[in-house]
Coordinates of C-alpha atoms in Angstrom, one line a residue:
M16 CA 113.1 -23.0 52.6
K17 CA 116.4 -21.4 52.4
F18 CA 117.1 -18.3 50.2
S19 CA 120.3 -16.5 48.8
S20 CA 120.9 -13.9 45.9
K21 CA 123.6 -12.7 43.8
K22 CA 124.3 -10.5 41.0
I23 CA 125.9 -11.3 37.6
A24 CA 127.3 -8.1 36.8
E25 CA 128.7 -8.9 33.4
R26 CA 125.3 -10.1 32.3
G27 CA 123.3 -7.2 34.1
Q28 CA 121.2 -10.0 35.8
G29 CA 120.2 -11.1 39.3
V30 CA 119.5 -14.4 40.8
W31 CA 117.3 -15.6 43.6
T32 CA 118.1 -19.1 44.7
V33 CA 115.5 -21.2 46.8
I34 CA 116.1 -24.5 48.2
I35 CA 113.1 -26.7 49.3
D36 CA 114.1 -29.8 51.4
G37 CA 113.0 -31.8 54.5
N38 CA 109.4 -32.4 55.2
E39 CA 108.2 -29.7 52.8
W40 CA 109.8 -31.4 49.7
E41 CA 109.0 -34.9 50.8
E42 CA 105.4 -33.8 50.8
A43 CA 105.8 -32.2 47.6
V44 CA 107.2 -35.4 46.0
K45 CA 104.5 -37.4 47.5
K46 CA 101.8 -35.3 46.1
G47 CA 103.6 -35.2 42.6
K48 CA 103.6 -39.2 42.6
A49 CA 99.8 -39.3 43.6
K50 CA 99.1 -36.6 40.8
V51 CA 101.1 -38.3 38.1
A52 CA 99.5 -41.8 39.1
Q53 CA 96.1 -40.5 38.9
N54 CA 96.5 -39.2 35.4
V55 CA 98.9 -41.6 33.8
Q56 CA 97.7 -43.5 30.8
I57 CA 98.3 -47.3 31.0
P58 CA 97.2 -49.6 28.2
G59 CA 94.3 -51.8 29.3
F60 CA 93.3 -49.7 32.1
R61 CA 91.2 -46.6 32.9
P62 CA 93.0 -43.6 34.5
G63 CA 93.4 -44.2 38.3
K64 CA 92.2 -47.8 38.1
A65 CA 95.5 -49.8 37.3
P66 CA 97.3 -52.0 40.0
K67 CA 100.1 -50.3 42.1
E68 CA 102.7 -52.4 40.6
K69 CA 101.7 -51.4 37.2
V70 CA 101.3 -47.7 37.9
E71 CA 105.0 -47.7 39.3
Q72 CA 106.3 -49.0 36.1
Y73 CA 104.9 -45.8 34.4
V74 CA 105.4 -43.2 37.3
T75 CA 109.1 -42.3 36.5
P76 CA 111.0 -40.1 38.8
A77 CA 111.4 -37.4 36.0
K78 CA 107.6 -37.2 35.9
Y79 CA 106.6 -37.0 39.4
L80 CA 109.7 -34.8 40.5
N81 CA 108.6 -32.4 37.7
A82 CA 105.1 -32.4 39.1
A83 CA 106.5 -31.6 42.5
V84 CA 108.7 -28.7 41.2
Q85 CA 105.5 -27.3 39.4
S86 CA 103.6 -27.4 42.9
V87 CA 106.1 -25.4 44.8
V88 CA 107.3 -22.9 42.2
Q89 CA 104.8 -20.2 43.2
K90 CA 105.2 -20.7 47.0
A91 CA 109.0 -20.5 46.4
F92 CA 108.7 -17.3 44.5
E93 CA 106.5 -15.7 47.3
F94 CA 109.0 -16.8 49.7
A95 CA 111.8 -15.1 47.8
K96 CA 109.9 -11.8 47.4
E97 CA 109.5 -11.7 51.3
Q98 CA 113.3 -11.8 51.9
K99 CA 115.4 -8.8 52.4
S100 CA 118.0 -8.6 49.6
D101 CA 119.6 -5.8 47.7
V102 CA 119.3 -7.8 44.5
V103 CA 116.1 -6.2 43.1
P104 CA 114.3 -7.3 40.0
Y105 CA 113.9 -4.9 37.2
T106 CA 112.0 -7.5 35.2
A107 CA 109.8 -10.4 36.0
P108 CA 111.9 -13.1 37.5
V109 CA 111.8 -16.4 35.4
P110 CA 112.0 -19.7 37.5
T111 CA 114.5 -22.5 36.5
P112 CA 114.9 -25.9 38.4
T113 CA 118.7 -26.3 38.7
K114 CA 119.0 -29.2 41.1
I115 CA 116.3 -31.9 41.7
S116 CA 116.3 -35.1 43.7
E117 CA 114.2 -37.0 46.1
K118 CA 115.6 -35.2 49.1
S119 CA 115.6 -31.7 47.9
C120 CA 115.0 -29.0 45.1
E121 CA 116.9 -25.9 44.1
L122 CA 115.1 -23.2 42.1
E123 CA 116.7 -20.0 40.5
F124 CA 114.8 -17.1 39.7
V125 CA 116.6 -15.0 37.2
F126 CA 115.8 -11.6 36.2
D127 CA 117.4 -8.3 34.8
L128 CA 118.8 -5.7 37.2
K129 CA 117.9 -2.2 36.9
P130 CA 120.5 -0.8 34.5
E131 CA 123.1 1.5 36.2
I132 CA 122.9 5.1 35.4
E133 CA 125.0 8.1 35.9
I134 CA 122.6 10.9 35.0
S135 CA 124.2 14.3 33.6
D136 CA 122.7 17.7 34.6
Y137 CA 119.1 17.8 33.8
K138 CA 118.6 21.5 34.6
G139 CA 119.7 24.5 32.6
I140 CA 120.3 22.6 29.5
K141 CA 120.8 25.1 26.4
D142 CA 120.8 23.9 22.9
K143 CA 119.9 25.5 19.4
D144 CA 117.1 23.1 19.1
L145 CA 115.5 23.8 22.3
K146 CA 113.0 26.7 21.5
K147 CA 109.7 27.3 23.3
E148 CA 106.9 28.3 20.9
E149 CA 104.1 30.7 21.8
I150 CA 100.9 28.8 21.8
K151 CA 97.7 30.3 20.1
V152 CA 94.1 29.0 19.5
E153 CA 92.7 30.3 16.2
K154 CA 89.0 31.0 16.1
D155 CA 88.5 28.4 13.2
E156 CA 90.0 25.6 15.7
I157 CA 87.2 26.5 18.1
E158 CA 84.5 26.6 15.4
K159 CA 85.7 23.0 14.2
A160 CA 85.7 21.6 17.7
I161 CA 82.1 22.8 18.5
D162 CA 81.0 21.4 15.0
Q163 CA 81.9 18.2 16.3
Y164 CA 79.5 18.7 19.1
R165 CA 76.9 19.9 16.6
E166 CA 77.5 16.8 14.6
R167 CA 75.8 14.6 17.4
F168 CA 72.3 16.4 16.7
A169 CA 72.6 16.6 12.6
L170 CA 69.5 16.1 10.7
E171 CA 69.6 14.5 7.3
K172 CA 67.1 15.2 4.4
E173 CA 67.1 14.3 0.7
K174 CA 68.9 17.0 -1.3
E175 CA 67.0 18.8 -3.8
N176 CA 69.5 19.5 -6.5
K177 CA 71.1 16.0 -6.2
V178 CA 74.5 17.4 -6.6
V179 CA 77.1 16.3 -4.1
A180 CA 78.8 19.1 -2.0
K181 CA 81.2 19.2 1.2
G182 CA 79.2 18.2 4.2
D183 CA 76.6 15.9 2.3
V184 CA 76.0 12.4 3.2
V185 CA 76.4 9.9 0.1
I186 CA 75.3 6.3 -0.2
F187 CA 77.1 4.6 -3.0
D188 CA 78.5 1.3 -4.1
F189 CA 82.0 1.3 -5.4
E190 CA 84.9 -0.7 -7.0
G191 CA 88.5 0.1 -7.5
F192 CA 90.7 -1.0 -10.2
V193 CA 94.5 -0.6 -10.8
D194 CA 95.7 -1.0 -14.5
G195 CA 92.2 -2.2 -15.2
V196 CA 92.2 -5.0 -12.7
A197 CA 89.9 -5.2 -9.6
F198 CA 92.1 -5.3 -6.3
P199 CA 91.3 -6.9 -3.1
G200 CA 89.2 -4.9 -0.5
G201 CA 88.5 -2.3 -3.1
K202 CA 84.8 -3.0 -3.4
G203 CA 81.8 -1.8 -1.3
L204 CA 78.0 -1.8 -1.3
D205 CA 75.8 1.0 0.1
F206 CA 78.6 2.7 1.7
R207 CA 77.8 5.7 3.8
L208 CA 80.3 8.7 3.7
V209 CA 80.1 12.2 5.0
I210 CA 81.9 14.2 2.4
G211 CA 84.8 16.1 4.1
S212 CA 85.3 13.6 6.9
G213 CA 88.7 12.3 5.6
N214 CA 87.6 8.6 6.0
M215 CA 88.7 7.8 2.5
I216 CA 92.1 8.0 0.7
P217 CA 93.1 11.5 -0.3
G218 CA 91.2 12.6 -3.4
F219 CA 88.5 10.3 -3.3
E220 CA 85.9 12.7 -1.4
D221 CA 87.1 15.7 -3.6
G222 CA 86.4 13.4 -6.5
L223 CA 82.7 12.9 -5.4
V224 CA 82.0 16.6 -5.0
G225 CA 80.0 17.9 -7.9
K226 CA 78.8 14.3 -9.0
K227 CA 75.2 13.5 -9.5
L228 CA 73.2 10.4 -8.9
G229 CA 74.2 7.4 -10.9
E230 CA 77.4 6.1 -12.2
S231 CA 80.7 7.8 -12.6
K232 CA 84.3 7.4 -12.1
I233 CA 86.9 9.0 -9.8
K234 CA 90.7 8.8 -10.2
V235 CA 93.2 8.8 -7.3
T236 CA 96.7 8.0 -6.4
F237 CA 97.2 5.8 -3.2
P238 CA 99.4 7.4 -0.5
K239 CA 103.2 6.4 -0.1
D240 CA 102.3 4.8 3.4
Y241 CA 99.5 2.5 2.0
T242 CA 99.8 -1.2 1.9
P243 CA 102.9 -2.2 -0.3
E244 CA 100.8 -3.6 -3.2
L245 CA 98.8 -0.2 -3.7
S246 CA 101.4 2.2 -2.4
N247 CA 101.9 5.3 -4.7
K248 CA 99.8 3.4 -7.5
E249 CA 97.2 5.3 -9.6
A250 CA 93.5 3.8 -9.5
E251 CA 90.1 4.4 -11.0
F252 CA 86.9 3.7 -8.8
V253 CA 83.8 3.2 -10.5
V254 CA 81.0 4.5 -8.2
N255 CA 77.3 4.4 -8.4
I256 CA 75.7 7.1 -6.3
K257 CA 72.3 6.1 -4.8
E258 CA 71.5 8.8 -2.4
I259 CA 72.6 12.3 -1.5
K260 CA 71.5 13.8 1.6
E261 CA 72.0 17.3 3.0
R262 CA 73.0 17.6 6.6
I263 CA 71.4 20.1 8.9
L264 CA 73.4 21.1 12.0
P265 CA 71.8 22.8 15.0
A266 CA 72.4 26.4 15.7
K267 CA 75.3 27.6 17.8
D268 CA 73.3 28.9 20.6
D269 CA 72.3 28.1 24.3
E270 CA 69.9 25.3 23.2
L271 CA 72.8 23.4 21.8
V272 CA 74.4 23.6 25.2
K273 CA 71.3 22.4 26.7
D274 CA 71.2 19.4 24.5
L275 CA 74.9 18.5 25.2
N276 CA 74.3 18.5 28.9
L277 CA 78.0 19.0 29.7
P278 CA 78.9 19.3 33.5
N279 CA 79.3 23.0 34.5
I280 CA 78.5 24.4 31.1
K281 CA 75.3 26.3 30.8
T282 CA 75.6 28.8 28.1
Y283 CA 77.2 28.9 24.6
K284 CA 79.8 31.4 25.5
E285 CA 80.8 29.0 28.5
L286 CA 81.2 26.2 25.7
E287 CA 83.3 28.3 23.8
A288 CA 85.6 29.1 26.6
S289 CA 85.8 25.6 27.7
V290 CA 86.6 24.3 24.1
K291 CA 89.2 27.0 23.8
K292 CA 91.0 25.9 27.1
Q293 CA 90.8 22.3 26.1
I294 CA 92.5 23.1 22.8
L295 CA 95.1 25.5 24.4
D296 CA 95.8 22.7 27.0
Q297 CA 96.2 20.0 24.4
K298 CA 98.4 22.3 22.1
T299 CA 100.4 23.3 25.1
Q300 CA 101.0 19.8 26.2
N301 CA 102.0 18.7 22.7
S302 CA 104.5 21.3 22.5
K303 CA 106.0 20.7 25.9
N304 CA 106.2 17.0 24.9
L305 CA 108.1 17.8 21.9
F306 CA 110.4 20.0 23.8
V307 CA 111.0 17.6 26.6
N308 CA 111.7 14.8 24.3
K309 CA 114.6 16.9 22.8
V310 CA 115.6 17.8 26.3
I311 CA 115.7 14.0 27.3
D312 CA 117.6 13.1 24.1
L313 CA 120.4 15.7 25.3
I314 CA 120.4 14.2 28.8
I315 CA 120.8 10.6 27.5
K316 CA 123.6 11.7 25.3
N317 CA 125.4 13.2 28.1
S318 CA 124.5 10.5 30.7
K319 CA 126.4 7.2 31.3
I320 CA 123.8 4.3 31.0
E321 CA 124.8 0.7 30.6
L322 CA 121.9 -1.4 29.1
P323 CA 122.1 -5.3 29.3
K324 CA 121.4 -6.9 25.8
S325 CA 118.7 -8.7 27.4
A326 CA 116.7 -5.6 28.3
I327 CA 117.2 -4.3 24.8
N328 CA 116.2 -7.6 23.2
R329 CA 113.1 -7.7 25.4
E330 CA 112.1 -4.1 24.4
I331 CA 112.7 -5.1 20.6
D332 CA 110.4 -8.0 21.2
N333 CA 107.6 -5.6 22.4
L334 CA 108.0 -3.2 19.7
Y335 CA 108.0 -6.2 17.0
K336 CA 104.8 -7.1 18.5
E337 CA 103.5 -3.7 18.0
F338 CA 104.9 -3.6 14.6
E339 CA 103.2 -6.8 13.9
A340 CA 99.7 -5.4 14.9
R341 CA 100.2 -2.4 12.5
V342 CA 100.9 -4.8 9.7
A343 CA 98.0 -6.9 10.7
G344 CA 96.0 -3.5 10.6
Q345 CA 96.9 -3.3 6.8
K346 CA 95.3 -6.8 6.5
L347 CA 98.6 -8.5 5.9
T348 CA 100.4 -11.2 7.5
M349 CA 104.1 -10.7 8.5
K350 CA 105.1 -13.3 5.9
E351 CA 103.2 -11.3 3.2
Y352 CA 104.8 -8.1 4.5
K353 CA 108.3 -9.4 4.4
K354 CA 107.8 -10.8 0.8
K355 CA 106.4 -7.3 -0.5
T356 CA 109.1 -5.3 1.1
G357 CA 112.0 -7.6 0.9
L358 CA 112.7 -7.2 4.7
T359 CA 113.6 -10.0 7.1
D360 CA 113.1 -10.5 10.9
E361 CA 116.8 -9.4 11.3
S362 CA 116.6 -6.2 9.2
I363 CA 113.2 -5.2 10.9
R364 CA 114.7 -5.9 14.7
A365 CA 117.8 -3.9 13.4
E366 CA 115.5 -1.0 12.7
L367 CA 113.8 -1.3 16.0
F368 CA 117.1 -1.4 17.9
L369 CA 117.5 2.2 18.4
D370 CA 113.8 2.7 19.2
A371 CA 114.0 0.3 22.0
K372 CA 117.3 1.5 23.4
R373 CA 115.9 5.2 23.4
K374 CA 112.7 3.9 25.1
I375 CA 114.6 2.3 27.8
C376 CA 116.9 5.3 28.5
S377 CA 114.1 7.5 28.4
Y378 CA 112.3 5.7 31.2
L379 CA 115.5 5.5 33.1
I380 CA 116.1 9.1 32.8
T381 CA 112.7 10.2 34.0
D382 CA 112.6 7.6 36.6
K383 CA 115.9 9.2 38.0
V384 CA 114.3 12.6 37.9
R385 CA 111.2 11.5 39.6
E386 CA 113.4 9.8 42.2
N387 CA 115.6 12.9 42.8
E388 CA 113.0 15.5 43.0
K389 CA 110.4 13.3 45.0
F390 CA 107.3 14.1 42.8
S391 CA 104.1 13.4 44.7
P392 CA 100.7 14.8 43.5
S393 CA 98.5 16.3 46.4
A394 CA 94.8 15.3 46.9
E395 CA 93.8 18.9 45.4
Q396 CA 95.7 18.2 42.3
V397 CA 94.2 14.7 42.1
E398 CA 90.7 16.2 42.3
E399 CA 91.4 18.9 39.9
K400 CA 92.5 16.3 37.4
Y401 CA 89.1 14.6 37.8
Q402 CA 87.3 17.7 37.3
S403 CA 89.5 18.5 34.1
L404 CA 88.8 15.0 32.8
S405 CA 85.0 15.2 33.8
A406 CA 84.7 18.6 31.5
Q407 CA 86.8 17.0 28.8
F408 CA 84.7 13.9 28.3
G409 CA 81.4 15.1 29.6
I410 CA 81.3 12.4 32.4
E411 CA 80.7 13.0 36.0
A412 CA 83.8 13.1 38.2
D413 CA 82.6 10.8 40.8
Y414 CA 81.6 8.2 38.1
L415 CA 85.2 8.4 36.5
K416 CA 86.8 8.0 39.9
K417 CA 84.6 4.9 40.8
S418 CA 84.1 3.1 37.6
I419 CA 86.8 4.3 35.0
L420 CA 90.0 5.7 36.2
P421 CA 91.3 4.6 39.7
E422 CA 93.1 7.2 41.7
A423 CA 96.5 5.3 41.4
Q424 CA 96.4 5.7 37.7
V425 CA 95.4 9.4 37.8
K426 CA 98.3 9.9 40.3
E427 CA 100.7 8.2 37.9
E428 CA 99.5 10.4 35.2
L429 CA 100.0 13.6 37.3
V430 CA 103.5 12.4 38.2
R431 CA 104.3 12.0 34.4
E432 CA 103.0 15.6 33.8
M433 CA 105.1 16.9 36.8
I434 CA 108.3 15.5 35.3
V435 CA 107.5 17.0 31.8
D436 CA 106.6 20.3 33.4
F437 CA 109.8 20.2 35.4
L438 CA 112.2 19.5 32.5
Y439 CA 110.3 22.1 30.4
T440 CA 110.5 25.0 32.9
N441 CA 114.1 24.1 33.9
N442 CA 115.5 24.0 30.5
G443 CA 115.9 26.0 27.3

């Protein structure tokens, strides 16, 4: 095999060219002919049973040369990857046969090059929008988090006064109507709901509070971001309450901690401290992420980044697929969604353009910071991360390492955290 490479600067693409000839290609052509002959459909004969002269009439050069190409593509790609070249793929190379004959085959592997970037200063950035907030954890936040642990051991019993209150479990049938007409998906039987869980649309659970066994009605307004056909519309639900159960949560004491069996936590005070730390860490990280996103936007604004259209279009394709999944989550096809909203593929892709561009630029900026600062987590940091995740999810660190989160994945996450911490600490 012979290899060459080139850059197509105006398109932001690179090409690896591989030529297969000589005995290697002759053997591939021979096998291609045999494969096509074995599978060709000839009237009056079973596959592989026709006379040679008949087979030759149906085994055309186009067919067997194509089969030969398919048999060498992967081998040619592996060969190309082993060659030394300054033309390095940024995206997965796409193979294309460019010249095929009985004597040789030329394959081109086309890919996007990593976009050129001249990064601006990414330290010491000052801006009126860059403000670092003081993070606090309120007592009620800790209580709510611990209540989630208590929920695991909640007991239920029939409520004596038969009046729905917050925290109760209600079993009921329901059917929703808009302008007196039932709407699709608005009906349920023997539905189980914890009042205050937030699992229903705003106003529904509050509407059940104070209700008794039997039939009643609840009026609500669908949220603006609901499915298009129900967005902002007023609805009336007819509900038939069948059961009302009181939920009894376990006491906040060491017995609860014993039942939870969390690693390295033996007392209720230790549970409170652990929960407080988790909340503080999460709020701190969220605050840092928001701050750093603003920093990255400022770096993008002041850097020189040339993105090829192909890279942007590919990212738009990815975002469009994510958008399709969200629409499907609303039980709508894209055709139905576009009909209801008046949007087209073109207008949706136009809206995704800036998101796609920002996402690529953000990756390039952080990758450049990573390269310049040479971030690499230590073994101690990796182990500390496993212990932190162990405490957070209640799973032994060794099991996490062996069965759920490989070390390479944890290291990559740590590098991302290092980049965020670095940009947070050195700016604002």
